[in-house]
Amino acid sequence: MLILDDWEGEIRTSPGAERLRELADVTVLDGPLAEVPDDELADVRVVLAIRERTRFDAATLNRLPQLELILQTGGHAYHIDAEEVRRRGIVVPLWRSHDACEAAMRELTFGLMIAALRKFPEANQALSVGDWPGVLGGTLRGRRLGILGMGLQGKAVARLGRAFDMDVVAWARPGSQAADHGDGVPRLPMDELLTTSDVVSIHLRLSPDSRGLLDAAKLRSMKPGSVLINTARGAIVDEEALVEVLRDGPLRAAGLDVFTTEPLPKDSPLRSMPNVVLTPHIGWTVREAFAEFAEGAAGQLEDYLAHRLDQRELAFSPGERRAADVIGGVSTP
């Protein structure tokens, strides 16, 4: 078993890693897979991937000829070539546990909101050079929070928004029932949400429908003086148009943890804009999450070895070579 991209050293020292070592001969990498010689990968059957840090394209999979299981510590597999893993019969279960990452993401979301509205970066920069600025900010209380995406994260953000005494609304997807979703959050059409919300927070999965969803026209339609928060995926927002509306209005500010290109290019205008709060895709990078990753991976590996891994956990339908033999209830095609 190969544990990839343990840059922080949190996986190797976690209790879950001890469970993994009881199940497999484990090697932990804190550097890129590209630096490992091919002959050291020839017998690897299981990989534990840390989110999207390594892309599993055909070239990478060719270097792992015996690979049969990718333990994916995320709720998606954007970075994995679906057709290639199906063809090879590689099993890709998604992440079971969500508590730590969900807490980290919603806390960062509100951290970005508060930092943007209270102008923390501006105040910090002024103090760092010896000034004592008179910074005029605003509160969350009484403002309308518009949420795009009411999955687990969106619902958690809605609950916190109400705790901050915000007026919380959400986007009514086309064809959805706008009346009652059982969560007490009114659903609005996109145009109404954007034109009436003081803060818009994105919690959508990246998909063909959500890619570029907030285009130039939608960004220009936002309420004057509003704030955009994105902790989901950078490609959901037209980044060039975002720079324009942050310079010229209507946006007052933005808090961004994700970007169209990551790492964010050094020449990106976003890096130098005084009304933008930036974090380097750290929504999920908390110690508690890494401990959860290791525990969840150990449980999935145990189930895989015992032929009881639930096919409902899989990112992709099983392939032809190995998956049918190890997943409960799946027949060989």
PDB file of C-alpha atoms in Angstrom, residues 30-251:
ATOM      1  CA  ASP A  30       5.691  13.170   1.524  1.00  0.00           C
ATOM      2  CA  GLY A  31       6.947  14.107  -1.941  1.00  0.00           C
ATOM      3  CA  PRO A  32       5.539  13.742  -5.461  1.00  0.00           C
ATOM      4  CA  LEU A  33       4.824  10.330  -6.952  1.00  0.00           C
ATOM      5  CA  ALA A  34       6.757  11.392 -10.053  1.00  0.00           C
ATOM      6  CA  GLU A  35      10.005  11.156  -8.067  1.00  0.00           C
ATOM      7  CA  VAL A  36       9.480   7.469  -7.173  1.00  0.00           C
ATOM      8  CA  PRO A  37      11.230   4.997  -9.532  1.00  0.00           C
ATOM      9  CA  ASP A  38       8.909   2.742 -11.519  1.00  0.00           C
ATOM     10  CA  ASP A  39      10.392  -0.440 -10.049  1.00  0.00           C
ATOM     11  CA  GLU A  40       9.296   0.660  -6.569  1.00  0.00           C
ATOM     12  CA  LEU A  41       5.704   0.911  -7.767  1.00  0.00           C
ATOM     13  CA  ALA A  42       5.477  -2.449  -9.517  1.00  0.00           C
ATOM     14  CA  ASP A  43       3.828  -4.282  -6.591  1.00  0.00           C
ATOM     15  CA  VAL A  44       1.568  -1.529  -5.259  1.00  0.00           C
ATOM     16  CA  ARG A  45      -2.000  -2.811  -5.053  1.00  0.00           C
ATOM     17  CA  VAL A  46      -3.600  -0.120  -2.902  1.00  0.00           C
ATOM     18  CA  VAL A  47      -3.185   3.660  -2.905  1.00  0.00           C
ATOM     19  CA  LEU A  48      -4.462   6.120  -0.340  1.00  0.00           C
ATOM     20  CA  ALA A  49      -4.913   9.439  -2.144  1.00  0.00           C
ATOM     21  CA  ILE A  50      -5.072  12.728  -0.265  1.00  0.00           C
ATOM     22  CA  ARG A  51      -7.901  14.503  -2.024  1.00  0.00           C
ATOM     23  CA  GLU A  52      -6.829  15.820  -5.462  1.00  0.00           C
ATOM     24  CA  ARG A  53      -3.107  16.212  -4.874  1.00  0.00           C
ATOM     25  CA  THR A  54      -2.173  13.511  -7.406  1.00  0.00           C
ATOM     26  CA  ARG A  55      -3.932  13.180 -10.747  1.00  0.00           C
ATOM     27  CA  PHE A  56      -4.678   9.603 -11.785  1.00  0.00           C
ATOM     28  CA  ASP A  57      -4.505   9.780 -15.556  1.00  0.00           C
ATOM     29  CA  ALA A  58      -3.502   6.951 -17.875  1.00  0.00           C
ATOM     30  CA  ALA A  59       0.201   7.770 -17.581  1.00  0.00           C
ATOM     31  CA  THR A  60       0.103   7.594 -13.765  1.00  0.00           C
ATOM     32  CA  LEU A  61      -1.950   4.399 -13.776  1.00  0.00           C
ATOM     33  CA  ASN A  62       0.519   2.809 -16.207  1.00  0.00           C
ATOM     34  CA  ARG A  63       3.190   3.217 -13.516  1.00  0.00           C
ATOM     35  CA  LEU A  64       1.021   1.200 -11.099  1.00  0.00           C
ATOM     36  CA  PRO A  65       0.386  -2.018 -13.043  1.00  0.00           C
ATOM     37  CA  GLN A  66      -0.944  -3.990 -10.039  1.00  0.00           C
ATOM     38  CA  LEU A  67      -3.166  -1.237  -8.662  1.00  0.00           C
ATOM     39  CA  GLU A  68      -6.650  -2.442  -7.754  1.00  0.00           C
ATOM     40  CA  LEU A  69      -7.900  -0.020  -5.103  1.00  0.00           C
ATOM     41  CA  ILE A  70      -7.715   3.795  -4.778  1.00  0.00           C
ATOM     42  CA  LEU A  71      -8.886   4.923  -1.348  1.00  0.00           C
ATOM     43  CA  GLN A  72     -10.095   8.404  -2.215  1.00  0.00           C
ATOM     44  CA  THR A  73     -10.310  10.780   0.753  1.00  0.00           C
ATOM     45  CA  GLY A  74     -12.893  13.021  -0.845  1.00  0.00           C
ATOM     46  CA  GLY A  75     -16.522  13.036  -1.847  1.00  0.00           C
ATOM     47  CA  HIS A  76     -15.688  13.175  -5.557  1.00  0.00           C
ATOM     48  CA  ALA A  77     -13.045  11.967  -7.985  1.00  0.00           C
ATOM     49  CA  TYR A  78     -12.527  14.816 -10.446  1.00  0.00           C
ATOM     50  CA  HIS A  79      -8.827  14.009 -10.708  1.00  0.00           C
ATOM     51  CA  ILE A  80      -9.278  10.345 -11.669  1.00  0.00           C
ATOM     52  CA  ASP A  81      -9.676   9.185 -15.280  1.00  0.00           C
ATOM     53  CA  ALA A  82     -13.015   7.379 -14.925  1.00  0.00           C
ATOM     54  CA  GLU A  83     -12.841   5.428 -18.178  1.00  0.00           C
ATOM     55  CA  GLU A  84      -9.300   4.274 -17.489  1.00  0.00           C
ATOM     56  CA  VAL A  85     -10.028   2.958 -13.997  1.00  0.00           C
ATOM     57  CA  ARG A  86     -13.160   1.221 -15.274  1.00  0.00           C
ATOM     58  CA  ARG A  87     -11.154  -0.427 -18.032  1.00  0.00           C
ATOM     59  CA  ARG A  88      -8.548  -1.624 -15.557  1.00  0.00           C
ATOM     60  CA  GLY A  89     -11.119  -2.759 -12.988  1.00  0.00           C
ATOM     61  CA  ILE A  90      -9.744  -0.460 -10.291  1.00  0.00           C
ATOM     62  CA  VAL A  91     -12.095   0.117  -7.357  1.00  0.00           C
ATOM     63  CA  VAL A  92     -12.518   3.739  -6.198  1.00  0.00           C
ATOM     64  CA  PRO A  93     -14.597   4.127  -3.032  1.00  0.00           C
ATOM     65  CA  LEU A  94     -15.358   7.660  -1.950  1.00  0.00           C
ATOM     66  CA  TRP A  95     -14.780   9.074   1.491  1.00  0.00           C
ATOM     67  CA  ARG A  96     -17.186   7.850   4.173  1.00  0.00           C
ATOM     68  CA  SER A  97     -16.655  10.339   6.997  1.00  0.00           C
ATOM     69  CA  HIS A  98     -17.509  14.013   6.626  1.00  0.00           C
ATOM     70  CA  ASP A  99     -17.592  15.568  10.084  1.00  0.00           C
ATOM     71  CA  ALA A 100     -14.137  17.177  10.287  1.00  0.00           C
ATOM     72  CA  CYS A 101     -14.032  18.512   6.733  1.00  0.00           C
ATOM     73  CA  GLU A 102     -17.567  19.796   6.915  1.00  0.00           C
ATOM     74  CA  ALA A 103     -16.796  21.671  10.120  1.00  0.00           C
ATOM     75  CA  ALA A 104     -13.604  23.073   8.627  1.00  0.00           C
ATOM     76  CA  MET A 105     -15.343  24.218   5.440  1.00  0.00           C
ATOM     77  CA  ARG A 106     -18.247  25.985   7.089  1.00  0.00           C
ATOM     78  CA  GLU A 107     -15.947  27.644   9.634  1.00  0.00           C
ATOM     79  CA  LEU A 108     -13.707  28.911   6.826  1.00  0.00           C
ATOM     80  CA  THR A 109     -16.769  30.165   4.945  1.00  0.00           C
ATOM     81  CA  PHE A 110     -17.745  32.398   7.837  1.00  0.00           C
ATOM     82  CA  GLY A 111     -14.144  33.335   8.513  1.00  0.00           C
ATOM     83  CA  LEU A 112     -13.930  34.667   4.945  1.00  0.00           C
ATOM     84  CA  MET A 113     -17.258  36.485   5.295  1.00  0.00           C
ATOM     85  CA  ILE A 114     -16.208  38.225   8.488  1.00  0.00           C
ATOM     86  CA  ALA A 115     -12.709  38.996   7.189  1.00  0.00           C
ATOM     87  CA  ALA A 116     -14.149  40.540   4.026  1.00  0.00           C
ATOM     88  CA  LEU A 117     -16.815  42.606   5.776  1.00  0.00           C
ATOM     89  CA  ARG A 118     -14.539  43.756   8.605  1.00  0.00           C
ATOM     90  CA  LYS A 119     -11.576  44.346   6.253  1.00  0.00           C
ATOM     91  CA  PHE A 120      -9.119  42.230   8.222  1.00  0.00           C
ATOM     92  CA  PRO A 121      -6.440  42.126   5.479  1.00  0.00           C
ATOM     93  CA  GLU A 122      -6.469  45.919   5.135  1.00  0.00           C
ATOM     94  CA  ALA A 123      -6.219  46.396   8.905  1.00  0.00           C
ATOM     95  CA  ASN A 124      -3.485  43.801   9.273  1.00  0.00           C
ATOM     96  CA  GLN A 125      -1.400  45.271   6.448  1.00  0.00           C
ATOM     97  CA  ALA A 126      -1.638  48.774   7.882  1.00  0.00           C
ATOM     98  CA  LEU A 127      -0.625  47.619  11.368  1.00  0.00           C
ATOM     99  CA  SER A 128       2.289  45.622   9.965  1.00  0.00           C
ATOM    100  CA  VAL A 129       3.859  48.831   8.613  1.00  0.00           C
ATOM    101  CA  GLY A 130       3.274  50.855  11.777  1.00  0.00           C
ATOM    102  CA  ASP A 131      -0.023  52.557  10.970  1.00  0.00           C
ATOM    103  CA  TRP A 132      -3.173  52.677  13.119  1.00  0.00           C
ATOM    104  CA  PRO A 133      -5.988  52.732  10.563  1.00  0.00           C
ATOM    105  CA  GLY A 134      -9.584  53.752  11.043  1.00  0.00           C
ATOM    106  CA  VAL A 135     -11.224  50.747   9.394  1.00  0.00           C
ATOM    107  CA  LEU A 136     -14.993  50.897   8.856  1.00  0.00           C
ATOM    108  CA  GLY A 137     -16.544  47.465   8.383  1.00  0.00           C
ATOM    109  CA  GLY A 138     -19.969  45.872   8.662  1.00  0.00           C
ATOM    110  CA  THR A 139     -21.723  43.051  10.498  1.00  0.00           C
ATOM    111  CA  LEU A 140     -23.366  39.875   9.270  1.00  0.00           C
ATOM    112  CA  ARG A 141     -26.420  40.498  11.439  1.00  0.00           C
ATOM    113  CA  GLY A 142     -29.441  41.565   9.447  1.00  0.00           C
ATOM    114  CA  ARG A 143     -27.856  40.914   6.052  1.00  0.00           C
ATOM    115  CA  ARG A 144     -29.267  38.494   3.501  1.00  0.00           C
ATOM    116  CA  LEU A 145     -27.160  35.389   2.880  1.00  0.00           C
ATOM    117  CA  GLY A 146     -27.803  33.727  -0.481  1.00  0.00           C
ATOM    118  CA  ILE A 147     -26.574  30.152  -0.745  1.00  0.00           C
ATOM    119  CA  LEU A 148     -25.851  28.423  -4.046  1.00  0.00           C
ATOM    120  CA  GLY A 149     -25.998  24.701  -3.351  1.00  0.00           C
ATOM    121  CA  MET A 150     -27.960  23.199  -0.476  1.00  0.00           C
ATOM    122  CA  GLY A 151     -26.110  19.953   0.034  1.00  0.00           C
ATOM    123  CA  LEU A 152     -24.430  19.077   3.332  1.00  0.00           C
ATOM    124  CA  GLN A 153     -22.216  22.155   3.266  1.00  0.00           C
ATOM    125  CA  GLY A 154     -24.912  24.541   2.121  1.00  0.00           C
ATOM    126  CA  LYS A 155     -27.326  23.380   4.805  1.00  0.00           C
ATOM    127  CA  ALA A 156     -24.653  23.712   7.493  1.00  0.00           C
ATOM    128  CA  VAL A 157     -23.841  27.236   6.307  1.00  0.00           C
ATOM    129  CA  ALA A 158     -27.556  28.069   6.380  1.00  0.00           C
ATOM    130  CA  ARG A 159     -27.800  26.986  10.019  1.00  0.00           C
ATOM    131  CA  LEU A 160     -24.808  29.115  10.965  1.00  0.00           C
ATOM    132  CA  GLY A 161     -26.188  32.034   8.986  1.00  0.00           C
ATOM    133  CA  ARG A 162     -29.332  31.965  11.077  1.00  0.00           C
ATOM    134  CA  ALA A 163     -27.189  31.829  14.226  1.00  0.00           C
ATOM    135  CA  PHE A 164     -25.592  35.082  13.032  1.00  0.00           C
ATOM    136  CA  ASP A 165     -29.102  36.552  12.664  1.00  0.00           C
ATOM    137  CA  MET A 166     -28.874  36.626   8.889  1.00  0.00           C
ATOM    138  CA  ASP A 167     -31.808  36.372   6.503  1.00  0.00           C
ATOM    139  CA  VAL A 168     -30.950  33.097   4.751  1.00  0.00           C
ATOM    140  CA  VAL A 169     -32.204  32.179   1.273  1.00  0.00           C
ATOM    141  CA  ALA A 170     -31.054  29.629  -1.286  1.00  0.00           C
ATOM    142  CA  TRP A 171     -31.155  29.145  -5.025  1.00  0.00           C
ATOM    143  CA  ALA A 172     -34.122  27.242  -6.416  1.00  0.00           C
ATOM    144  CA  ARG A 173     -32.637  25.027  -9.115  1.00  0.00           C
ATOM    145  CA  PRO A 174     -34.666  24.929 -12.325  1.00  0.00           C
ATOM    146  CA  GLY A 175     -37.477  22.402 -11.934  1.00  0.00           C
ATOM    147  CA  SER A 176     -37.182  22.204  -8.144  1.00  0.00           C
ATOM    148  CA  GLN A 177     -40.004  22.968  -5.755  1.00  0.00           C
ATOM    149  CA  ALA A 178     -39.431  26.454  -4.358  1.00  0.00           C
ATOM    150  CA  ALA A 179     -41.991  26.204  -1.546  1.00  0.00           C
ATOM    151  CA  ASP A 180     -40.876  23.881   1.258  1.00  0.00           C
ATOM    152  CA  HIS A 181     -37.701  21.825   1.501  1.00  0.00           C
ATOM    153  CA  GLY A 182     -38.094  21.099   5.199  1.00  0.00           C
ATOM    154  CA  ASP A 183     -35.117  23.252   6.227  1.00  0.00           C
ATOM    155  CA  GLY A 184     -36.854  26.583   6.656  1.00  0.00           C
ATOM    156  CA  VAL A 185     -34.767  28.227   3.919  1.00  0.00           C
ATOM    157  CA  PRO A 186     -36.784  29.956   1.168  1.00  0.00           C
ATOM    158  CA  ARG A 187     -35.723  29.093  -2.399  1.00  0.00           C
ATOM    159  CA  LEU A 188     -35.392  31.913  -4.907  1.00  0.00           C
ATOM    160  CA  PRO A 189     -34.666  32.059  -8.634  1.00  0.00           C
ATOM    161  CA  MET A 190     -31.031  32.815  -9.404  1.00  0.00           C
ATOM    162  CA  ASP A 191     -31.644  36.368 -10.587  1.00  0.00           C
ATOM    163  CA  GLU A 192     -33.623  37.281  -7.460  1.00  0.00           C
ATOM    164  CA  LEU A 193     -31.049  35.729  -5.143  1.00  0.00           C
ATOM    165  CA  LEU A 194     -28.179  37.612  -6.779  1.00  0.00           C
ATOM    166  CA  THR A 195     -29.920  40.978  -6.873  1.00  0.00           C
ATOM    167  CA  THR A 196     -31.137  40.852  -3.241  1.00  0.00           C
ATOM    168  CA  SER A 197     -28.370  39.057  -1.301  1.00  0.00           C
ATOM    169  CA  ASP A 198     -25.748  40.965   0.669  1.00  0.00           C
ATOM    170  CA  VAL A 199     -23.522  37.892   0.794  1.00  0.00           C
ATOM    171  CA  VAL A 200     -23.550  35.073  -1.783  1.00  0.00           C
ATOM    172  CA  SER A 201     -21.792  31.854  -0.764  1.00  0.00           C
ATOM    173  CA  ILE A 202     -21.080  29.031  -3.235  1.00  0.00           C
ATOM    174  CA  HIS A 203     -21.454  25.403  -2.135  1.00  0.00           C
ATOM    175  CA  LEU A 204     -21.954  23.578  -5.437  1.00  0.00           C
ATOM    176  CA  ARG A 205     -20.140  20.579  -6.839  1.00  0.00           C
ATOM    177  CA  LEU A 206     -18.226  21.251 -10.030  1.00  0.00           C
ATOM    178  CA  SER A 207     -20.195  19.770 -12.917  1.00  0.00           C
ATOM    179  CA  PRO A 208     -20.967  20.649 -16.533  1.00  0.00           C
ATOM    180  CA  ASP A 209     -23.998  22.574 -15.240  1.00  0.00           C
ATOM    181  CA  SER A 210     -22.119  24.530 -12.563  1.00  0.00           C
ATOM    182  CA  ARG A 211     -18.925  25.284 -14.518  1.00  0.00           C
ATOM    183  CA  GLY A 212     -18.988  28.987 -15.344  1.00  0.00           C
ATOM    184  CA  LEU A 213     -22.377  29.370 -13.643  1.00  0.00           C
ATOM    185  CA  LEU A 214     -21.521  32.819 -12.295  1.00  0.00           C
ATOM    186  CA  ASP A 215     -20.599  34.425 -15.577  1.00  0.00           C
ATOM    187  CA  ALA A 216     -20.010  38.103 -16.292  1.00  0.00           C
ATOM    188  CA  ALA A 217     -23.717  38.911 -16.658  1.00  0.00           C
ATOM    189  CA  LYS A 218     -24.657  37.271 -13.357  1.00  0.00           C
ATOM    190  CA  LEU A 219     -21.768  38.893 -11.494  1.00  0.00           C
ATOM    191  CA  ARG A 220     -22.742  42.331 -12.835  1.00  0.00           C
ATOM    192  CA  SER A 221     -26.318  41.732 -11.675  1.00  0.00           C
ATOM    193  CA  MET A 222     -25.349  41.243  -8.031  1.00  0.00           C
ATOM    194  CA  LYS A 223     -26.557  43.653  -5.374  1.00  0.00           C
ATOM    195  CA  PRO A 224     -24.347  46.776  -5.121  1.00  0.00           C
ATOM    196  CA  GLY A 225     -22.025  46.469  -2.142  1.00  0.00           C
ATOM    197  CA  SER A 226     -22.432  42.700  -1.864  1.00  0.00           C
ATOM    198  CA  VAL A 227     -19.780  40.102  -1.044  1.00  0.00           C
ATOM    199  CA  LEU A 228     -19.027  36.834  -2.866  1.00  0.00           C
ATOM    200  CA  ILE A 229     -17.629  33.828  -0.989  1.00  0.00           C
ATOM    201  CA  ASN A 230     -16.314  30.768  -2.847  1.00  0.00           C
ATOM    202  CA  THR A 231     -15.079  27.717  -0.960  1.00  0.00           C
ATOM    203  CA  ALA A 232     -16.392  25.254  -3.565  1.00  0.00           C
ATOM    204  CA  ARG A 233     -14.548  25.269  -6.911  1.00  0.00           C
ATOM    205  CA  GLY A 234     -12.917  28.155  -8.715  1.00  0.00           C
ATOM    206  CA  ALA A 235     -14.243  27.196 -12.151  1.00  0.00           C
ATOM    207  CA  ILE A 236     -17.818  27.904 -11.041  1.00  0.00           C
ATOM    208  CA  VAL A 237     -17.006  31.634 -11.305  1.00  0.00           C
ATOM    209  CA  ASP A 238     -15.749  33.531 -14.348  1.00  0.00           C
ATOM    210  CA  GLU A 239     -12.528  34.736 -12.735  1.00  0.00           C
ATOM    211  CA  GLU A 240     -11.766  37.448 -15.290  1.00  0.00           C
ATOM    212  CA  ALA A 241     -15.236  38.927 -14.852  1.00  0.00           C
ATOM    213  CA  LEU A 242     -14.887  38.642 -11.080  1.00  0.00           C
ATOM    214  CA  VAL A 243     -11.788  40.857 -11.163  1.00  0.00           C
ATOM    215  CA  GLU A 244     -13.748  43.413 -13.210  1.00  0.00           C
ATOM    216  CA  VAL A 245     -16.732  43.607 -10.817  1.00  0.00           C
ATOM    217  CA  LEU A 246     -14.417  43.814  -7.818  1.00  0.00           C
ATOM    218  CA  ARG A 247     -12.686  46.804  -9.408  1.00  0.00           C
ATOM    219  CA  ASP A 248     -15.692  48.619 -10.834  1.00  0.00           C
ATOM    220  CA  GLY A 249     -18.667  47.262  -8.894  1.00  0.00           C
ATOM    221  CA  PRO A 250     -21.134  46.070  -7.949  1.00  0.00           C
ATOM    222  CA  LEU A 251     -19.143  43.775  -5.638  1.00  0.00           C
TER     223      LEU A 251
END
